[in-house]
C-alpha cells in the first residue's frame, strides 16, 4: 500500500469504532456489519476528492459510511425487523438481571431494532458518539429539528423498552 | 438514563449504546482488512474517466475563451486594415441627395 493509503488509514482509524457502531445501529445486529464498514471505508477512499477539508472529517466519513451501509442493507436485505419479545417489553426484571451486562447488551440491541432506522442512528450519534444535533443533521441530510425529535423519541422508547420507566 | 428531552448527551445511555454496539468488534482485523482492500482499490483521481470528467468543464471554458479572444483579435485586425468609408463618400454624392444615389448606383455596375 502506498503513502496515501497509510495516510487514509491513519485518518479513519480514530473513527472506526464509531463508524461500526453507527452501521450496527443502522442496519441491525447482523454479521454483515463488518462488510458494510469495509464498503463504507472504501467508498470514502474512492470519494476522498469530494471531502471539503474546511469541515470536520468525522461527520463526512460517517455520512459516506452510513450511505454505503444503507445501500448494502438494501441490496442484501440484511436489515431485520425483529419482533420485540414479550419478556423485553415487560418492566425490568430486577437489579440482579440488569447487572448482567450481556443480557443488557442483548436487550439494548433488541430495543434498538424496534426503532425506525433514523431514530437509531440519531440517538447513537448523539449519545454514544457525542455529535451535535447540527452535525447529525448534516450526516443524515435532515433538518436539525428532526434530529432533536428523533433523539427524543428514541430515548423515550429505549427507556420504556429497557424497563427504566414508562413516560410514554 | 437522563430525561429523553435533555439537550446534552446522556452518558449512561451513551455507554450502554457503545457497549451494546461494540460487541464483536475486532479493531486490528478491521484495519488489516482495510489495508488489504486499499492496496487494490483505485481512487477516483486514478480513474482515467474521472480525470477527464474533472478536466472537461474548465477545458471547455478555456477553449471558449481562446476562441472568443482570437475571433475578436481577427475582427479588430481586419477592420483596422480597411478604413471605414461612408457610402456617400464612396459614390461622391452629397449627404441627403438620395435621388442621385438611385441614379448613380445602376451606372456604377
Short mmCIF file of N, CA and C in Angstrom, two decimals, chain A residues 3-116:
data_model
loop_
_atom_site.label_atom_id
_atom_site.label_comp_id
_atom_site.label_asym_id
_atom_site.label_seq_id
_atom_site.Cartn_x
_atom_site.Cartn_y
_atom_site.Cartn_z
N UNK A 3 1.80 5.56 0.30
CA UNK A 3 1.70 6.51 1.40
C UNK A 3 0.32 7.09 1.56
N UNK A 4 -0.38 7.29 0.44
CA UNK A 4 -1.74 7.80 0.51
C UNK A 4 -2.64 6.85 1.29
N UNK A 5 -2.47 5.56 1.02
CA UNK A 5 -3.27 4.56 1.71
C UNK A 5 -3.01 4.57 3.20
N UNK A 6 -1.75 4.64 3.58
CA UNK A 6 -1.41 4.67 5.01
C UNK A 6 -1.95 5.94 5.66
N UNK A 7 -1.87 7.06 4.92
CA UNK A 7 -2.40 8.31 5.46
C UNK A 7 -3.91 8.20 5.66
N UNK A 8 -4.57 7.53 4.73
CA UNK A 8 -6.01 7.35 4.85
C UNK A 8 -6.35 6.48 6.07
N UNK A 9 -5.59 5.42 6.25
CA UNK A 9 -5.82 4.55 7.41
C UNK A 9 -5.65 5.35 8.70
N UNK A 10 -4.60 6.17 8.74
CA UNK A 10 -4.38 6.99 9.94
C UNK A 10 -5.52 7.98 10.16
N UNK A 11 -6.07 8.44 9.06
CA UNK A 11 -7.17 9.42 9.13
C UNK A 11 -8.46 8.78 9.65
N UNK A 12 -8.73 7.57 9.21
CA UNK A 12 -10.02 6.95 9.57
C UNK A 12 -9.95 6.14 10.87
N UNK A 13 -8.75 5.75 11.28
CA UNK A 13 -8.64 4.85 12.44
C UNK A 13 -9.36 5.38 13.69
N UNK A 14 -9.23 6.67 14.01
CA UNK A 14 -9.94 7.15 15.22
C UNK A 14 -11.46 7.05 15.10
N UNK A 15 -11.96 6.93 13.88
CA UNK A 15 -13.42 6.92 13.67
C UNK A 15 -13.97 5.51 13.44
N UNK A 16 -13.07 4.51 13.41
CA UNK A 16 -13.51 3.15 13.05
C UNK A 16 -14.58 2.61 13.98
N UNK A 17 -14.31 2.68 15.28
CA UNK A 17 -15.25 2.10 16.24
C UNK A 17 -16.60 2.80 16.16
N UNK A 18 -16.56 4.12 16.06
CA UNK A 18 -17.81 4.87 15.97
C UNK A 18 -18.56 4.56 14.69
N UNK A 19 -17.82 4.42 13.59
CA UNK A 19 -18.46 4.11 12.32
C UNK A 19 -19.13 2.74 12.37
N UNK A 20 -18.45 1.79 13.03
CA UNK A 20 -19.02 0.44 13.12
C UNK A 20 -20.27 0.45 13.99
N UNK A 21 -20.22 1.21 15.09
CA UNK A 21 -21.40 1.29 15.95
C UNK A 21 -22.57 1.92 15.19
N UNK A 22 -22.24 2.94 14.41
CA UNK A 22 -23.29 3.60 13.63
C UNK A 22 -23.93 2.62 12.64
N UNK A 23 -23.09 1.84 11.96
CA UNK A 23 -23.61 0.86 11.00
C UNK A 23 -24.47 -0.16 11.71
N UNK A 24 -23.99 -0.61 12.86
CA UNK A 24 -24.76 -1.62 13.59
C UNK A 24 -26.10 -1.07 14.04
N UNK A 25 -26.08 0.21 14.44
CA UNK A 25 -27.34 0.84 14.82
C UNK A 25 -28.25 0.98 13.61
N UNK A 26 -27.65 1.24 12.45
CA UNK A 26 -28.46 1.49 11.25
C UNK A 26 -29.02 0.21 10.65
N UNK A 27 -28.17 -0.79 10.47
CA UNK A 27 -28.65 -1.97 9.73
C UNK A 27 -28.95 -3.15 10.63
N UNK A 28 -28.73 -2.99 11.92
CA UNK A 28 -29.15 -4.04 12.84
C UNK A 28 -28.04 -4.97 13.24
N UNK A 29 -28.40 -5.94 14.04
CA UNK A 29 -27.45 -6.88 14.60
C UNK A 29 -27.19 -7.97 13.57
N UNK A 30 -26.19 -7.73 12.75
CA UNK A 30 -26.01 -8.63 11.62
C UNK A 30 -24.53 -8.90 11.39
N UNK A 31 -24.25 -10.05 10.82
CA UNK A 31 -22.86 -10.40 10.50
C UNK A 31 -22.31 -9.52 9.39
N UNK A 32 -23.18 -8.82 8.70
CA UNK A 32 -22.73 -8.00 7.57
C UNK A 32 -22.22 -6.62 8.01
N UNK A 33 -22.21 -6.37 9.30
CA UNK A 33 -21.76 -5.07 9.79
C UNK A 33 -20.33 -4.79 9.33
N UNK A 34 -19.47 -5.79 9.44
CA UNK A 34 -18.07 -5.56 9.05
C UNK A 34 -17.93 -5.40 7.54
N UNK A 35 -18.75 -6.12 6.77
CA UNK A 35 -18.73 -5.93 5.31
C UNK A 35 -19.16 -4.51 4.97
N UNK A 36 -20.21 -4.06 5.63
CA UNK A 36 -20.72 -2.72 5.37
C UNK A 36 -19.69 -1.66 5.75
N UNK A 37 -18.99 -1.90 6.85
CA UNK A 37 -17.96 -0.96 7.28
C UNK A 37 -16.86 -0.87 6.23
N UNK A 38 -16.42 -2.02 5.75
CA UNK A 38 -15.37 -2.01 4.72
C UNK A 38 -15.85 -1.30 3.46
N UNK A 39 -17.07 -1.59 3.08
CA UNK A 39 -17.61 -0.96 1.87
C UNK A 39 -17.68 0.56 2.05
N UNK A 40 -18.10 0.97 3.23
CA UNK A 40 -18.18 2.41 3.51
C UNK A 40 -16.81 3.07 3.50
N UNK A 41 -15.84 2.40 4.09
CA UNK A 41 -14.49 2.97 4.12
C UNK A 41 -13.91 3.06 2.71
N UNK A 42 -14.17 2.06 1.90
CA UNK A 42 -13.67 2.10 0.52
C UNK A 42 -14.37 3.21 -0.28
N UNK A 43 -15.65 3.39 0.01
CA UNK A 43 -16.38 4.48 -0.66
C UNK A 43 -15.78 5.83 -0.27
N UNK A 44 -15.40 5.97 0.98
CA UNK A 44 -14.76 7.21 1.43
C UNK A 44 -13.40 7.38 0.76
N UNK A 45 -12.67 6.29 0.64
CA UNK A 45 -11.35 6.32 -0.02
C UNK A 45 -11.48 6.75 -1.47
N UNK A 46 -12.45 6.16 -2.15
CA UNK A 46 -12.64 6.49 -3.57
C UNK A 46 -13.11 7.93 -3.74
N UNK A 47 -13.91 8.39 -2.80
CA UNK A 47 -14.51 9.72 -2.95
C UNK A 47 -13.81 10.79 -2.13
N UNK A 48 -12.60 10.53 -1.73
CA UNK A 48 -11.88 11.46 -0.86
C UNK A 48 -11.75 12.85 -1.48
N UNK A 49 -11.77 12.90 -2.82
CA UNK A 49 -11.66 14.20 -3.50
C UNK A 49 -12.85 15.10 -3.18
N UNK A 50 -13.96 14.47 -2.80
CA UNK A 50 -15.17 15.27 -2.53
C UNK A 50 -15.20 15.82 -1.11
N UNK A 51 -14.28 15.38 -0.28
CA UNK A 51 -14.24 15.87 1.10
C UNK A 51 -13.75 17.32 1.12
N UNK A 52 -14.49 18.15 1.83
CA UNK A 52 -14.12 19.57 1.97
C UNK A 52 -13.26 19.70 3.23
N UNK A 53 -11.95 19.94 3.05
CA UNK A 53 -11.05 19.96 4.21
C UNK A 53 -11.34 21.08 5.21
N UNK A 54 -12.20 22.02 4.84
CA UNK A 54 -12.51 23.09 5.80
C UNK A 54 -13.54 22.62 6.83
N UNK A 55 -14.10 21.42 6.62
CA UNK A 55 -15.10 20.90 7.56
C UNK A 55 -14.53 19.69 8.29
N UNK A 56 -15.23 19.28 9.35
CA UNK A 56 -14.76 18.14 10.14
C UNK A 56 -14.79 16.87 9.31
N UNK A 57 -13.78 16.04 9.52
CA UNK A 57 -13.70 14.80 8.74
C UNK A 57 -14.70 13.76 9.24
N UNK A 58 -14.89 13.70 10.56
CA UNK A 58 -15.75 12.67 11.15
C UNK A 58 -17.15 12.62 10.57
N UNK A 59 -17.87 13.74 10.58
CA UNK A 59 -19.23 13.70 10.03
C UNK A 59 -19.28 13.30 8.56
N UNK A 60 -18.28 13.78 7.80
CA UNK A 60 -18.25 13.42 6.37
C UNK A 60 -18.05 11.92 6.22
N UNK A 61 -17.10 11.38 6.97
CA UNK A 61 -16.83 9.94 6.87
C UNK A 61 -18.07 9.14 7.27
N UNK A 62 -18.71 9.55 8.36
CA UNK A 62 -19.87 8.80 8.83
C UNK A 62 -21.02 8.87 7.83
N UNK A 63 -21.13 10.02 7.16
CA UNK A 63 -22.17 10.15 6.14
C UNK A 63 -21.92 9.16 4.99
N UNK A 64 -20.68 9.08 4.54
CA UNK A 64 -20.34 8.17 3.45
C UNK A 64 -20.54 6.72 3.89
N UNK A 65 -20.06 6.41 5.09
CA UNK A 65 -20.16 5.04 5.61
C UNK A 65 -21.63 4.64 5.78
N UNK A 66 -22.41 5.58 6.30
CA UNK A 66 -23.83 5.28 6.52
C UNK A 66 -24.54 5.02 5.19
N UNK A 67 -24.26 5.84 4.19
CA UNK A 67 -24.89 5.64 2.88
C UNK A 67 -24.49 4.30 2.28
N UNK A 68 -23.21 3.94 2.43
CA UNK A 68 -22.76 2.66 1.89
C UNK A 68 -23.43 1.50 2.62
N UNK A 69 -23.56 1.64 3.93
CA UNK A 69 -24.20 0.58 4.71
C UNK A 69 -25.67 0.44 4.33
N UNK A 70 -26.32 1.57 4.11
CA UNK A 70 -27.73 1.51 3.70
C UNK A 70 -27.86 0.83 2.34
N UNK A 71 -26.95 1.17 1.44
CA UNK A 71 -27.01 0.53 0.12
C UNK A 71 -26.82 -0.97 0.23
N UNK A 72 -25.84 -1.35 1.05
CA UNK A 72 -25.57 -2.78 1.22
C UNK A 72 -26.77 -3.48 1.84
N UNK A 73 -27.35 -2.83 2.83
CA UNK A 73 -28.51 -3.43 3.50
C UNK A 73 -29.67 -3.60 2.53
N UNK A 74 -29.82 -2.60 1.66
CA UNK A 74 -30.89 -2.70 0.67
C UNK A 74 -30.62 -3.85 -0.28
N UNK A 75 -29.38 -3.91 -0.74
CA UNK A 75 -29.04 -4.93 -1.73
C UNK A 75 -29.18 -6.33 -1.15
N UNK A 76 -28.68 -6.54 -0.01
CA UNK A 76 -28.63 -7.89 0.56
C UNK A 76 -29.79 -8.17 1.51
N UNK A 77 -30.58 -7.17 1.73
CA UNK A 77 -31.74 -7.33 2.63
C UNK A 77 -31.33 -7.89 3.98
N UNK A 78 -30.30 -7.27 4.54
CA UNK A 78 -29.81 -7.78 5.82
C UNK A 78 -30.55 -7.17 6.99
N UNK A 79 -31.26 -6.08 6.70
CA UNK A 79 -31.93 -5.45 7.84
C UNK A 79 -33.08 -6.33 8.30
N UNK A 80 -33.05 -6.63 9.57
CA UNK A 80 -34.10 -7.48 10.11
C UNK A 80 -35.00 -6.67 11.02
N UNK A 81 -36.25 -6.88 10.85
CA UNK A 81 -37.20 -6.19 11.73
C UNK A 81 -37.77 -7.21 12.70
N UNK A 82 -36.99 -7.44 13.72
CA UNK A 82 -37.37 -8.47 14.68
C UNK A 82 -38.50 -7.97 15.58
N UNK A 83 -39.39 -8.88 15.87
CA UNK A 83 -40.44 -8.57 16.84
C UNK A 83 -39.80 -8.50 18.23
N UNK A 84 -40.22 -7.54 18.99
CA UNK A 84 -39.67 -7.45 20.34
C UNK A 84 -40.32 -8.53 21.21
N UNK A 85 -39.51 -9.35 21.87
CA UNK A 85 -40.08 -10.42 22.70
C UNK A 85 -40.91 -9.83 23.84
N UNK A 86 -41.89 -10.58 24.24
CA UNK A 86 -42.77 -10.12 25.33
C UNK A 86 -41.96 -9.87 26.59
N UNK A 87 -40.92 -10.68 26.80
CA UNK A 87 -40.11 -10.52 28.02
C UNK A 87 -39.40 -9.19 28.04
N UNK A 88 -39.06 -8.67 26.84
CA UNK A 88 -38.35 -7.40 26.78
C UNK A 88 -39.29 -6.23 27.03
N UNK A 89 -40.50 -6.37 26.51
CA UNK A 89 -41.46 -5.28 26.66
C UNK A 89 -41.94 -5.15 28.11
N UNK A 90 -41.74 -6.20 28.87
CA UNK A 90 -42.20 -6.17 30.26
C UNK A 90 -41.29 -5.26 31.09
N UNK A 91 -41.80 -4.80 32.23
CA UNK A 91 -40.95 -3.97 33.09
C UNK A 91 -39.70 -4.72 33.51
N UNK A 92 -38.74 -3.97 34.03
CA UNK A 92 -37.45 -4.55 34.41
C UNK A 92 -37.64 -5.73 35.35
N UNK A 93 -36.81 -6.77 35.12
CA UNK A 93 -36.97 -7.98 35.92
C UNK A 93 -36.30 -7.86 37.27
N UNK A 94 -35.53 -6.81 37.47
CA UNK A 94 -34.89 -6.66 38.77
C UNK A 94 -33.43 -6.29 38.61
N UNK A 95 -32.86 -5.73 39.70
CA UNK A 95 -31.48 -5.26 39.62
C UNK A 95 -30.48 -6.37 39.33
N UNK A 96 -30.79 -7.59 39.76
CA UNK A 96 -29.84 -8.67 39.52
C UNK A 96 -29.75 -8.98 38.03
N UNK A 97 -30.86 -8.88 37.33
CA UNK A 97 -30.85 -9.15 35.89
C UNK A 97 -30.18 -8.00 35.15
N UNK A 98 -30.49 -6.76 35.58
CA UNK A 98 -29.89 -5.60 34.92
C UNK A 98 -28.38 -5.57 35.10
N UNK A 99 -27.91 -6.19 36.17
CA UNK A 99 -26.48 -6.24 36.42
C UNK A 99 -25.79 -7.15 35.41
N UNK A 100 -26.54 -7.97 34.79
CA UNK A 100 -25.95 -8.89 33.81
C UNK A 100 -25.72 -8.11 32.52
N UNK A 101 -24.48 -7.72 32.29
CA UNK A 101 -24.19 -6.84 31.15
C UNK A 101 -24.51 -7.49 29.81
N UNK A 102 -24.26 -8.77 29.71
CA UNK A 102 -24.51 -9.45 28.43
C UNK A 102 -25.99 -9.40 28.09
N UNK A 103 -26.79 -9.64 29.11
CA UNK A 103 -28.23 -9.60 28.89
C UNK A 103 -28.67 -8.18 28.54
N UNK A 104 -28.07 -7.22 29.22
CA UNK A 104 -28.42 -5.83 28.97
C UNK A 104 -28.06 -5.42 27.54
N UNK A 105 -26.89 -5.88 27.08
CA UNK A 105 -26.48 -5.56 25.70
C UNK A 105 -27.47 -6.16 24.71
N UNK A 106 -27.85 -7.38 24.98
CA UNK A 106 -28.80 -8.05 24.08
C UNK A 106 -30.13 -7.32 24.08
N UNK A 107 -30.55 -6.92 25.27
CA UNK A 107 -31.82 -6.19 25.37
C UNK A 107 -31.76 -4.86 24.65
N UNK A 108 -30.62 -4.22 24.78
CA UNK A 108 -30.46 -2.93 24.12
C UNK A 108 -30.57 -3.09 22.61
N UNK A 109 -29.89 -4.09 22.08
CA UNK A 109 -29.93 -4.26 20.62
C UNK A 109 -31.33 -4.64 20.16
N UNK A 110 -32.00 -5.43 20.97
CA UNK A 110 -33.38 -5.77 20.62
C UNK A 110 -34.27 -4.53 20.67
N UNK A 111 -34.03 -3.72 21.67
CA UNK A 111 -34.82 -2.49 21.79
C UNK A 111 -34.54 -1.56 20.62
N UNK A 112 -33.27 -1.43 20.25
CA UNK A 112 -32.91 -0.58 19.11
C UNK A 112 -33.60 -1.07 17.83
N UNK A 113 -33.67 -2.40 17.70
CA UNK A 113 -34.23 -2.97 16.47
C UNK A 113 -35.70 -2.59 16.28
N UNK A 114 -36.35 -2.19 17.36
CA UNK A 114 -37.77 -1.83 17.24
C UNK A 114 -37.96 -0.38 16.79
N UNK A 115 -36.88 0.40 16.81
CA UNK A 115 -36.99 1.82 16.44
C UNK A 115 -36.79 2.01 14.95
N UNK A 116 -37.36 3.07 14.40
CA UNK A 116 -37.06 3.40 12.99
C UNK A 116 -35.57 3.67 12.83
#
